[in-house]
mmCIF file of C-alpha atoms in Angstrom:
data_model
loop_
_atom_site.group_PDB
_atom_site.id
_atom_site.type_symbol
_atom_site.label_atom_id
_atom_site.label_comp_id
_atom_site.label_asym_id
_atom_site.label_seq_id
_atom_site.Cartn_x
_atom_site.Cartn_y
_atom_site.Cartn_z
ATOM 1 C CA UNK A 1 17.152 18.668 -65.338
ATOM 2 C CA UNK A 2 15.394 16.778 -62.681
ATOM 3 C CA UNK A 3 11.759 15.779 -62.691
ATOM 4 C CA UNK A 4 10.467 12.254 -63.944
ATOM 5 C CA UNK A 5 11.962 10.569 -66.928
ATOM 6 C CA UNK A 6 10.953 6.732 -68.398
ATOM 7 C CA UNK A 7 12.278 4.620 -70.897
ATOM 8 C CA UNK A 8 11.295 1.116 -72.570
ATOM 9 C CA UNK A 9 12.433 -1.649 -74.654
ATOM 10 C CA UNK A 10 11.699 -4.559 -76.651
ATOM 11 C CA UNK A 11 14.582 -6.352 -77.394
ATOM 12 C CA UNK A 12 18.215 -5.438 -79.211
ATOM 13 C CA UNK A 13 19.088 -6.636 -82.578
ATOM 14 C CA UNK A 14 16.112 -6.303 -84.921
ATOM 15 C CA UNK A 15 16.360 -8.364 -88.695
ATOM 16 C CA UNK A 16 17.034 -5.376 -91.132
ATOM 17 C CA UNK A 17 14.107 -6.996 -93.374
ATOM 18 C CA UNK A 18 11.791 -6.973 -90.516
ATOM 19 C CA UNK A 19 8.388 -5.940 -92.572
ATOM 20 C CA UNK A 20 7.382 -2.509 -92.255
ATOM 21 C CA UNK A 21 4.145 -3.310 -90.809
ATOM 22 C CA UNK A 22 5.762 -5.273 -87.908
ATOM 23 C CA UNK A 23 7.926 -2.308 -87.346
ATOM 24 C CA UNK A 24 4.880 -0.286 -86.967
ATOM 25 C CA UNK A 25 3.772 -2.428 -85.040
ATOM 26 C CA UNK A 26 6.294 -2.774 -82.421
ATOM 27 C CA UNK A 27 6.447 0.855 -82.120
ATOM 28 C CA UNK A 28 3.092 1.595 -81.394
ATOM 29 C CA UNK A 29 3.050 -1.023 -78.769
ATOM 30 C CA UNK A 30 6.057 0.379 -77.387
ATOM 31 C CA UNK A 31 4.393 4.084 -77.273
ATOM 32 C CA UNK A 32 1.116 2.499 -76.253
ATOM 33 C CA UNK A 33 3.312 0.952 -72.658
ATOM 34 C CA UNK A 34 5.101 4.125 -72.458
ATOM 35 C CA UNK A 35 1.814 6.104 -72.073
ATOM 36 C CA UNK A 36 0.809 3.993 -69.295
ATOM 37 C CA UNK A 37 3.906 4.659 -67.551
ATOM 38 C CA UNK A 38 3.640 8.233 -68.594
ATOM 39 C CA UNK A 39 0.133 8.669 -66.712
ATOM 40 C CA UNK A 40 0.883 6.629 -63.482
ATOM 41 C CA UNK A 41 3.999 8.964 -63.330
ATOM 42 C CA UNK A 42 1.726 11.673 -63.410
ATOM 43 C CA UNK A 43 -0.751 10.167 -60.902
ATOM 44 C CA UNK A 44 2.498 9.875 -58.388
ATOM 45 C CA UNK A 45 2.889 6.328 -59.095
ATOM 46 C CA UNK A 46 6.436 5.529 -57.311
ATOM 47 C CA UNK A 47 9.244 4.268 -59.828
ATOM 48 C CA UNK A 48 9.276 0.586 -58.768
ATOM 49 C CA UNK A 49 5.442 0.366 -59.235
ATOM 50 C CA UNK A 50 5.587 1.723 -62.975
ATOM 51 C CA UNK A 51 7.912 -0.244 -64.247
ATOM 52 C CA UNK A 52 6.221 -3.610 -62.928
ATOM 53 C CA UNK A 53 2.944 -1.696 -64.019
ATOM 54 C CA UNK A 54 4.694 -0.928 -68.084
ATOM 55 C CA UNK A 55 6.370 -4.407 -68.494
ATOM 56 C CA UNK A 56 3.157 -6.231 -67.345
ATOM 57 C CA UNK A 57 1.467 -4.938 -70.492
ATOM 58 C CA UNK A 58 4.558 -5.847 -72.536
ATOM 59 C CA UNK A 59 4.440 -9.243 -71.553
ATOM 60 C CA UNK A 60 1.031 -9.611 -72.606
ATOM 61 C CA UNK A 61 1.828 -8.328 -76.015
ATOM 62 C CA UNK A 62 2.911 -11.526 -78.423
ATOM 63 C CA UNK A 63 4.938 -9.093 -80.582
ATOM 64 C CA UNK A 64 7.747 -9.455 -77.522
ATOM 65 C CA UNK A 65 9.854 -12.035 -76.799
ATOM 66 C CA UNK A 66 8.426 -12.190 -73.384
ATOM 67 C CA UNK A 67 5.478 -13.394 -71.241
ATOM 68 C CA UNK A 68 2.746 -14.576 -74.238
ATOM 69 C CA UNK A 69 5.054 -14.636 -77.098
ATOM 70 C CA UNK A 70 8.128 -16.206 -75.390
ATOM 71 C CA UNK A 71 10.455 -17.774 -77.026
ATOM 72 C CA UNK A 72 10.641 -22.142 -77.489
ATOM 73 C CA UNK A 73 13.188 -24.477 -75.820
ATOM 74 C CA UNK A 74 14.818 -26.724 -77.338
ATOM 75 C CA UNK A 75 11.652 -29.354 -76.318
ATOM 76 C CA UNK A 76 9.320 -26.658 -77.216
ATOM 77 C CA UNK A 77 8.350 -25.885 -73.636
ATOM 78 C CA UNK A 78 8.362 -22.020 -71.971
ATOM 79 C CA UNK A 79 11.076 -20.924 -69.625
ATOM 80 C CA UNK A 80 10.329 -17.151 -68.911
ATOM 81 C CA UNK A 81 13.095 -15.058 -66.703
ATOM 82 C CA UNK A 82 12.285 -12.113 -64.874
ATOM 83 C CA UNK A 83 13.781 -9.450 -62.998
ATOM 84 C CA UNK A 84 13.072 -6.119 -60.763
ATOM 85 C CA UNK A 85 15.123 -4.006 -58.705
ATOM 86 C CA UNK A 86 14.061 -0.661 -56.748
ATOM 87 C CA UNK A 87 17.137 1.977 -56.537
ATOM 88 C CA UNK A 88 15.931 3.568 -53.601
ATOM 89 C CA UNK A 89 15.838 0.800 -51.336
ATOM 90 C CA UNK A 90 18.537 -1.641 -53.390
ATOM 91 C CA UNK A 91 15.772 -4.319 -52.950
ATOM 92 C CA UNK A 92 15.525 -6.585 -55.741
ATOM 93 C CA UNK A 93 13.363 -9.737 -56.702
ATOM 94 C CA UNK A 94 13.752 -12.380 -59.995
ATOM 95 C CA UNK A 95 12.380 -15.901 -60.792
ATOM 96 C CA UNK A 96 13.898 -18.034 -63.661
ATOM 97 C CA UNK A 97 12.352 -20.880 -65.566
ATOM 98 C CA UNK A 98 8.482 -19.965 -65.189
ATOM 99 C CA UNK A 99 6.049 -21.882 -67.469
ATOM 100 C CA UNK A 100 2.419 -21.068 -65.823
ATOM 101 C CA UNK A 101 3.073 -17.450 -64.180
ATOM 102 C CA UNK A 102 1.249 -14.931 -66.438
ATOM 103 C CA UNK A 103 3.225 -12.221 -65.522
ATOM 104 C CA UNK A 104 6.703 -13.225 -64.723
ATOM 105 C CA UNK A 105 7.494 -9.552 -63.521
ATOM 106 C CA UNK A 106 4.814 -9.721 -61.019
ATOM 107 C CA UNK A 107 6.153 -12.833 -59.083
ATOM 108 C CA UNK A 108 9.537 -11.437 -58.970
ATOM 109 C CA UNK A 109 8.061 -8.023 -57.559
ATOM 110 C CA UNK A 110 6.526 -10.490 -54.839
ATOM 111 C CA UNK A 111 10.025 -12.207 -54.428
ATOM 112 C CA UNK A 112 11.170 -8.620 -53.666
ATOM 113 C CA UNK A 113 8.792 -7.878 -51.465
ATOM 114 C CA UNK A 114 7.109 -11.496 -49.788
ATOM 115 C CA UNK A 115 10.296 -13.606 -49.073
ATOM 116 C CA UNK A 116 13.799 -12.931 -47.740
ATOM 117 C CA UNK A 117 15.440 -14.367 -51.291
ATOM 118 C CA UNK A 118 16.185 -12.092 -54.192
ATOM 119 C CA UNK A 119 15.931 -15.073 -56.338
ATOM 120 C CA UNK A 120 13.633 -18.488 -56.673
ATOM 121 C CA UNK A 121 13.619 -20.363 -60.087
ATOM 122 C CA UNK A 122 12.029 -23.097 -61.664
ATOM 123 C CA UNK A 123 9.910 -25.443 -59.096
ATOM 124 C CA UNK A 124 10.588 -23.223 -56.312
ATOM 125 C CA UNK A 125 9.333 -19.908 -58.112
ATOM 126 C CA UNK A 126 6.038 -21.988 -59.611
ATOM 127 C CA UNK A 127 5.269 -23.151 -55.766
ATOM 128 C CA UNK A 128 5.836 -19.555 -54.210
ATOM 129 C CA UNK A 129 3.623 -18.108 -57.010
ATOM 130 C CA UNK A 130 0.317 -20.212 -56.156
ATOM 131 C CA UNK A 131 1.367 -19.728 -52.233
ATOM 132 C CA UNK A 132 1.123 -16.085 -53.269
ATOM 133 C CA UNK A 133 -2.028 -15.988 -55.447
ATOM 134 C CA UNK A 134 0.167 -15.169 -58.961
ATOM 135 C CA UNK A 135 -1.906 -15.135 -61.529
ATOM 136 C CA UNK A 136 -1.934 -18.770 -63.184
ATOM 137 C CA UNK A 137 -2.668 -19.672 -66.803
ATOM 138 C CA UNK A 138 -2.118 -22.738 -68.732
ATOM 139 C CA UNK A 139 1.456 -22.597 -70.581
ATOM 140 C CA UNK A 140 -0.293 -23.014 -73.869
ATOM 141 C CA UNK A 141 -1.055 -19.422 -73.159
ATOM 142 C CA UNK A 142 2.386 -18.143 -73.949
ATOM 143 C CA UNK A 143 2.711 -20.307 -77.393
ATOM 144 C CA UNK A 144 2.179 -18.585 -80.572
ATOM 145 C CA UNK A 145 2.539 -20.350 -84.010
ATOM 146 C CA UNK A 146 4.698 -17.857 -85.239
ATOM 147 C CA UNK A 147 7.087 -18.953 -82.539
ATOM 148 C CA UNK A 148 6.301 -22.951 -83.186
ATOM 149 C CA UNK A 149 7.358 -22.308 -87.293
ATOM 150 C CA UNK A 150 10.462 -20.329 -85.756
ATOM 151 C CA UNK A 151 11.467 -23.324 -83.507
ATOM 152 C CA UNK A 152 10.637 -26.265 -86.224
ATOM 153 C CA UNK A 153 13.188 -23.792 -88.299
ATOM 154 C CA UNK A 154 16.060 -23.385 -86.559
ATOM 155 C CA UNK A 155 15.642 -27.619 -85.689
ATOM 156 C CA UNK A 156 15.985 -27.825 -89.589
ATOM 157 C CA UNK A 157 19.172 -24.908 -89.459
ATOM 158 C CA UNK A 158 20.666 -26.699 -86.370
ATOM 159 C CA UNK A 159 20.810 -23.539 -84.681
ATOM 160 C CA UNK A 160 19.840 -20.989 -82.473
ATOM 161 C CA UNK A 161 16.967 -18.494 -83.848
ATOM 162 C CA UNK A 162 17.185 -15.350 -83.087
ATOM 163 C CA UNK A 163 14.115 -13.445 -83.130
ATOM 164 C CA UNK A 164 13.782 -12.663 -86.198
ATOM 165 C CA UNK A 165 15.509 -14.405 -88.521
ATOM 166 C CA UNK A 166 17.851 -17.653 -89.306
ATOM 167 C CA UNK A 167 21.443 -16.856 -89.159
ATOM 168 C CA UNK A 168 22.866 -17.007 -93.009
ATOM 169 C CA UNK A 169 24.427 -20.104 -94.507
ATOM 170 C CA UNK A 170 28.408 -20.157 -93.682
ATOM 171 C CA UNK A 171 28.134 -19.064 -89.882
ATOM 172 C CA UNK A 172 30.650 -21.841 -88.942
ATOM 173 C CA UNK A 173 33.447 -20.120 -91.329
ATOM 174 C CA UNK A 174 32.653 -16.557 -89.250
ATOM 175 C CA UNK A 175 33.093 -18.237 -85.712
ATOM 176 C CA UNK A 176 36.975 -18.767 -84.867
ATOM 177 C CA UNK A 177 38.479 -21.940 -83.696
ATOM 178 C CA UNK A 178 37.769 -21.666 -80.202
ATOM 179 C CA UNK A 179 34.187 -20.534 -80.318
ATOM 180 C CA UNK A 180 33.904 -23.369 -82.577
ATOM 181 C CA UNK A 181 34.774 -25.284 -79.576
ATOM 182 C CA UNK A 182 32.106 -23.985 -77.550
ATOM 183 C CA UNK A 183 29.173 -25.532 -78.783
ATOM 184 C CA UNK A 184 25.892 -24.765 -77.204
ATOM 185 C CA UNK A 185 22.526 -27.592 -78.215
ATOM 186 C CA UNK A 186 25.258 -29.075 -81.211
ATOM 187 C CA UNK A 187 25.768 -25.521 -82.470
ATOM 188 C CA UNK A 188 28.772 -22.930 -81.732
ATOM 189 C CA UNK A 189 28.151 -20.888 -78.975
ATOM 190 C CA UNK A 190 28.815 -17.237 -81.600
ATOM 191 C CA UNK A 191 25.933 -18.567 -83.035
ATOM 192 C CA UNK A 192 23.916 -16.670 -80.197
ATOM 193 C CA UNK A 193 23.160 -13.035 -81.108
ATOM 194 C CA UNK A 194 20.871 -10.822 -79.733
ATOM 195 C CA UNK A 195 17.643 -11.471 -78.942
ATOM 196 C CA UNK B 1 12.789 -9.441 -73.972
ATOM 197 C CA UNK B 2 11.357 -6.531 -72.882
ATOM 198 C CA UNK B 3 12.279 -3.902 -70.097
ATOM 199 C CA UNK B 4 11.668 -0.617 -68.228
ATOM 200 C CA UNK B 5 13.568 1.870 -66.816
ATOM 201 C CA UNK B 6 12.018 4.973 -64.530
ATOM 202 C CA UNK B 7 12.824 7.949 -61.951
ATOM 203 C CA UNK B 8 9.668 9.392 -60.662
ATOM 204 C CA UNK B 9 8.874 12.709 -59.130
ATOM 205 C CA UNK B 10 10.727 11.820 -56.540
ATOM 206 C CA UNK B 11 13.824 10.929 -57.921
ATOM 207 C CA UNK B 12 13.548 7.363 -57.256
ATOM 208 C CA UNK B 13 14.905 4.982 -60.038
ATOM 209 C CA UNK B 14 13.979 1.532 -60.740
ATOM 210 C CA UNK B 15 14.273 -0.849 -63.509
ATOM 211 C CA UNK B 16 12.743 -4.435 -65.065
ATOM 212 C CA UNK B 17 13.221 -6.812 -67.124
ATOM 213 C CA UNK B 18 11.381 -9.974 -68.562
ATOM 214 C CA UNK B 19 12.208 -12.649 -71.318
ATOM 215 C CA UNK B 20 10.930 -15.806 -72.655
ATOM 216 C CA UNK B 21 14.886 -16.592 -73.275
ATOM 217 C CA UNK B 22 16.123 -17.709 -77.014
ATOM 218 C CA UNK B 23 14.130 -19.816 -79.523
ATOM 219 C CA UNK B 24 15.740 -23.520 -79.351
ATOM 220 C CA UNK B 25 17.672 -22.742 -76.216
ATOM 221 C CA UNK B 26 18.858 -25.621 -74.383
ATOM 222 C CA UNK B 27 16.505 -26.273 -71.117
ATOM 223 C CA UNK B 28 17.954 -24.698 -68.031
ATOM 224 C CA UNK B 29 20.055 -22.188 -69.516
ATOM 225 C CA UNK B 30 19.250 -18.603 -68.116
ATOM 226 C CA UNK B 31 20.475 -15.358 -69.893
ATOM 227 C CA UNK B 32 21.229 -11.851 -68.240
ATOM 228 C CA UNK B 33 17.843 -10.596 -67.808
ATOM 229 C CA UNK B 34 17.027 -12.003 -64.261
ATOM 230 C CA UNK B 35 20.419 -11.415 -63.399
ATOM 231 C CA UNK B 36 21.092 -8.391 -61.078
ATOM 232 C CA UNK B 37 24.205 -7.120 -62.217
ATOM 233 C CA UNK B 38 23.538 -8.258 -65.288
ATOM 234 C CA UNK B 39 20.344 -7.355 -67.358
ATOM 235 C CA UNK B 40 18.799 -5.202 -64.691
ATOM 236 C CA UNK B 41 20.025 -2.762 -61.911
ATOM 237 C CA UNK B 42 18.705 0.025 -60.150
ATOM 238 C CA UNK B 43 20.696 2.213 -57.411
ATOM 239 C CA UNK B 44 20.396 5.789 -56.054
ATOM 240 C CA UNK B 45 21.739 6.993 -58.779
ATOM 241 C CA UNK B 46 20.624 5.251 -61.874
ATOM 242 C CA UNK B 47 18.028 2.162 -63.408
ATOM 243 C CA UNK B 48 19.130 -0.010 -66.351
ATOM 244 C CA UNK B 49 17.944 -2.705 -68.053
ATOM 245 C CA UNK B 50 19.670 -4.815 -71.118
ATOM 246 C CA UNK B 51 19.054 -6.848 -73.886
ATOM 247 C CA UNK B 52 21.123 -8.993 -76.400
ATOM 248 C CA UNK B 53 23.077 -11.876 -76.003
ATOM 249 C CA UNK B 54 22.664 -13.037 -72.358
ATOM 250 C CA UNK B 55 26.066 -14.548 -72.259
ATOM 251 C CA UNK B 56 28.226 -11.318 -73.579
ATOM 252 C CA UNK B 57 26.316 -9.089 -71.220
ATOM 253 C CA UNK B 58 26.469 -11.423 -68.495
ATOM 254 C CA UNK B 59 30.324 -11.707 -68.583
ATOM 255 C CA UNK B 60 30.445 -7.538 -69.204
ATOM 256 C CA UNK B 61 28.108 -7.485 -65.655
ATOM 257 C CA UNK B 62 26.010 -4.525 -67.524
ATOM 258 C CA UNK B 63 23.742 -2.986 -65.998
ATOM 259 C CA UNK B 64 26.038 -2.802 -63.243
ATOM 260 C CA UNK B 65 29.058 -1.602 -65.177
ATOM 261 C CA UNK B 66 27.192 1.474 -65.846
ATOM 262 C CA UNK B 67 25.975 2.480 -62.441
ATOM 263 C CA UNK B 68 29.141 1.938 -61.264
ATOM 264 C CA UNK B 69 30.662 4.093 -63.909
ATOM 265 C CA UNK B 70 28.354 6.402 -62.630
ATOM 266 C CA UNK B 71 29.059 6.628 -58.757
ATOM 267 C CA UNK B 72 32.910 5.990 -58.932
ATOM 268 C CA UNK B 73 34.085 8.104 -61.678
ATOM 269 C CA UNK B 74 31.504 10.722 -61.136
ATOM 270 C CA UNK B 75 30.758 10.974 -65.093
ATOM 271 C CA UNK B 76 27.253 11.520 -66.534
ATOM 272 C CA UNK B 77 24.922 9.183 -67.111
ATOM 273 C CA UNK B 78 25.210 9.156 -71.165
ATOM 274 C CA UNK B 79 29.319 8.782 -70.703
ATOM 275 C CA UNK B 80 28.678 5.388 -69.007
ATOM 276 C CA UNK B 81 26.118 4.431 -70.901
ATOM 277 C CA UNK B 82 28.287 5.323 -73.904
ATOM 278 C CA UNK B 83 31.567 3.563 -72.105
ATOM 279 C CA UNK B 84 29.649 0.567 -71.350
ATOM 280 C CA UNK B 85 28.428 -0.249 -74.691
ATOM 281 C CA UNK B 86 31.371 0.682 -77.335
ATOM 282 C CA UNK B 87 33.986 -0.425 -74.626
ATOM 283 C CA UNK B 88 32.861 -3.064 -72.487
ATOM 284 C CA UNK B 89 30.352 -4.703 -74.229
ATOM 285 C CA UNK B 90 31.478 -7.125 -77.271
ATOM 286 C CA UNK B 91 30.633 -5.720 -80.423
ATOM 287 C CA UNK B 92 27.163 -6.637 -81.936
ATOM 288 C CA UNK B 93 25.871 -8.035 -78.343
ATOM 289 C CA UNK B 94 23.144 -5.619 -76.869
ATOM 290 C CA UNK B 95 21.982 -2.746 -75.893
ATOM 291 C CA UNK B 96 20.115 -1.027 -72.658
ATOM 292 C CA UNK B 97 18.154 1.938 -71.556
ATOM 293 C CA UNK B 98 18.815 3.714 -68.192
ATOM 294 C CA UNK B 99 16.969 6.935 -66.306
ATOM 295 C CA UNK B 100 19.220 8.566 -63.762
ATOM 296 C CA UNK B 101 18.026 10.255 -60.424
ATOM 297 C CA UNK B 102 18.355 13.870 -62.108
ATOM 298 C CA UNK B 103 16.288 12.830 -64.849
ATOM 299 C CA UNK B 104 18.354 11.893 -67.852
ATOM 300 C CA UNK B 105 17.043 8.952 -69.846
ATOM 301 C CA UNK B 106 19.338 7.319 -72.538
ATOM 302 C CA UNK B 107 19.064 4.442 -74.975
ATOM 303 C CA UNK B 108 22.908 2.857 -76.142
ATOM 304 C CA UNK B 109 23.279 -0.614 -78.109
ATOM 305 C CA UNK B 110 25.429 -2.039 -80.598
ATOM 306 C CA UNK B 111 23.500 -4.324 -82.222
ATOM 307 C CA UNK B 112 21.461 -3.819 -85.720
ATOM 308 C CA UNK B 113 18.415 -1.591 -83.759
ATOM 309 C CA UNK B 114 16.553 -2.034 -80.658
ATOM 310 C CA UNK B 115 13.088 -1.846 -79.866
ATOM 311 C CA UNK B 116 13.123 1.305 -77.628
ATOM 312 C CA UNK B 117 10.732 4.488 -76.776
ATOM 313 C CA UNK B 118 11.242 6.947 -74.376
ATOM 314 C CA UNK B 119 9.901 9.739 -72.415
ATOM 315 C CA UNK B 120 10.732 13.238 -69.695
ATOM 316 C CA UNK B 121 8.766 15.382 -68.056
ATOM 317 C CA UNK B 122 8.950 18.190 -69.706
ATOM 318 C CA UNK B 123 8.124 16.535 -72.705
ATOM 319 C CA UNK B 124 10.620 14.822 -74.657
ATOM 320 C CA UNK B 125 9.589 11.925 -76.622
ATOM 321 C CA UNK B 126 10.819 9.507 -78.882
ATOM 322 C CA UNK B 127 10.017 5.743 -80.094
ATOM 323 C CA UNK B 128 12.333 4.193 -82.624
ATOM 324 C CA UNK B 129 14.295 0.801 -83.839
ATOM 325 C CA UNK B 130 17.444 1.695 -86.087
ATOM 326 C CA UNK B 131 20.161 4.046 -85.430
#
């Protein structure tokens, strides 16, 4: 085989009644990030570059549950988590809890390759990103309404959204005893499904 | 949560991953995807990066699983990927991509679709959602 080879996601578990259009949608954003990888491959890009190059553009895209488009807390605030590794040298870099970093993936590429940590979150990761000159925006930026009905509804379900739809009625028969146990915001933890 | 996995000319792999976490998540809590080990990995040999249920792939150490798969039983890149997903990973949980340094590029999950495209060289292409 050998030569160059890419690959990119958006998320598992998709909602089987996900319109057609969205589907669409999502695809041709996907193809649209893949092409961007495809020609920096071609221009000799090295690996770690294109994939910080190909998820910055999927973070800007609301259809994704990342970046602008990122999922609500439970208080309706933004906690993006992001994460970058580079095979050739093992070097990796990720930040956790980021509410005013555009592009998440960038400041972890800079943890990588500005500090001796593989890993600030929260506080720490907003200070080292204005140190660093990240890109800041206001968090409003990554808050779409779509995402504001999706939190108010799973408030009303008592549960944990996924991304695309509320989990049917009955979910606490499906769970067994000991996940009902686990509870995670008032809810059992089996509630959580993919993304 | 969205990721990439690539092996350029060179045979260099890498990997990335970024998330805005779960709608109505309780504040603080952090999934697999800045996780190394977890959501995202990227050796010598292979790049992955997962997506699902940040707990299940968390405790299954993913992305991980599969390079390791990979570099200590010596079997392909599609048998770990494969291995890692129908054996390791609970049911219904997730799926990944990974590229390996020979230029194999896979897409596994077990969940109802993923969001995935992908792309080789010498021209291979796909973008899809369901099975």
């Amino acid at each position: 085989m050998g030569g160059w080879a890419i690959a990119v996601h958006g998320g598992a578990g998709i909602d089987p009644s996900l319109p057609l259009q969205r589907q669409e949608e999502a695809c041709q954003a996907l193809l649209s990030a893949l092409h961007l990888g495809i020609s920096a491959l071609r221009s000799a890009s090295s690996a770690v570059d294109v994939v910080e190059l190909v998820v910055r553009e999927l973070e800007l895209n609301p259809l994704f549950n990342s970046g602008c488009g990122s999922a609500l807390t439970a208080q309706g605030t933004v906690e993006m988590d992001a994460s970058i590794m580079d095979g050739s040298t093992r070097k990796c870099g990720a930040v956790s809890g980021l509410s005013t970093v555009k592009n998440p993936i960038s400041l972890a590429r800079l943890v990588m390759d500005k500090s001796p940590h593989a890993y600030l979150a929260f506080d720490g990761a907003e200070a080292f990103a204005r140190q660093h000159g990240a890109e800041i925006v206001d968090t409003s930026f990554f808050i779409i309404e779509e995402n504001v009905i999706r939190l108010k509804q799973a408030k009303e379900a008592k549960s944990i959204q996924f991304d695309y739809r509320l989990p049917s009625k009955g979910w606490d028969t499906c769970a067994s005893e000991a996940e009902q146990m686990v509870q995670m915001n008032g809810v059992p933890i089996s509630l959580y499904s993919p993304e | 949560t969205v990721g990439c996995v690539v092996v350029d000319a060179l045979g260099r792999c890498a990997a990335a991953t970024s998330t805005g976490g779960l709608i109505n998540k309780m504040c603080g809590r952090i999934g697999d995807s800045p996780l190394i080990g977890a959501g995202t990995y990227a050796c010598n040999i292979c790049a992955v990066s997962a997506t699902g249920e940040g707990e299940a792939i968390i405790r299954a150490t993913l992305a991980r699983d599969v390079a390791a798969l990979m570099e200590f039983k010596g079997i392909s890149l599609k048998e770990a990927v494969d291995c890692a997903i129908h054996e390791r990973l609970e049911d219904g949980k997730g799926g990944l991509i990974a590229v390996s340094n020979d230029g194999h590029v896979i897409c596994g999950f077990n969940t109802t679709g993923m969001f995935r495209a992908l792309a080789t060289e010498d021209g291979h292409m796909e973008v899809g959602l369901w099975d």
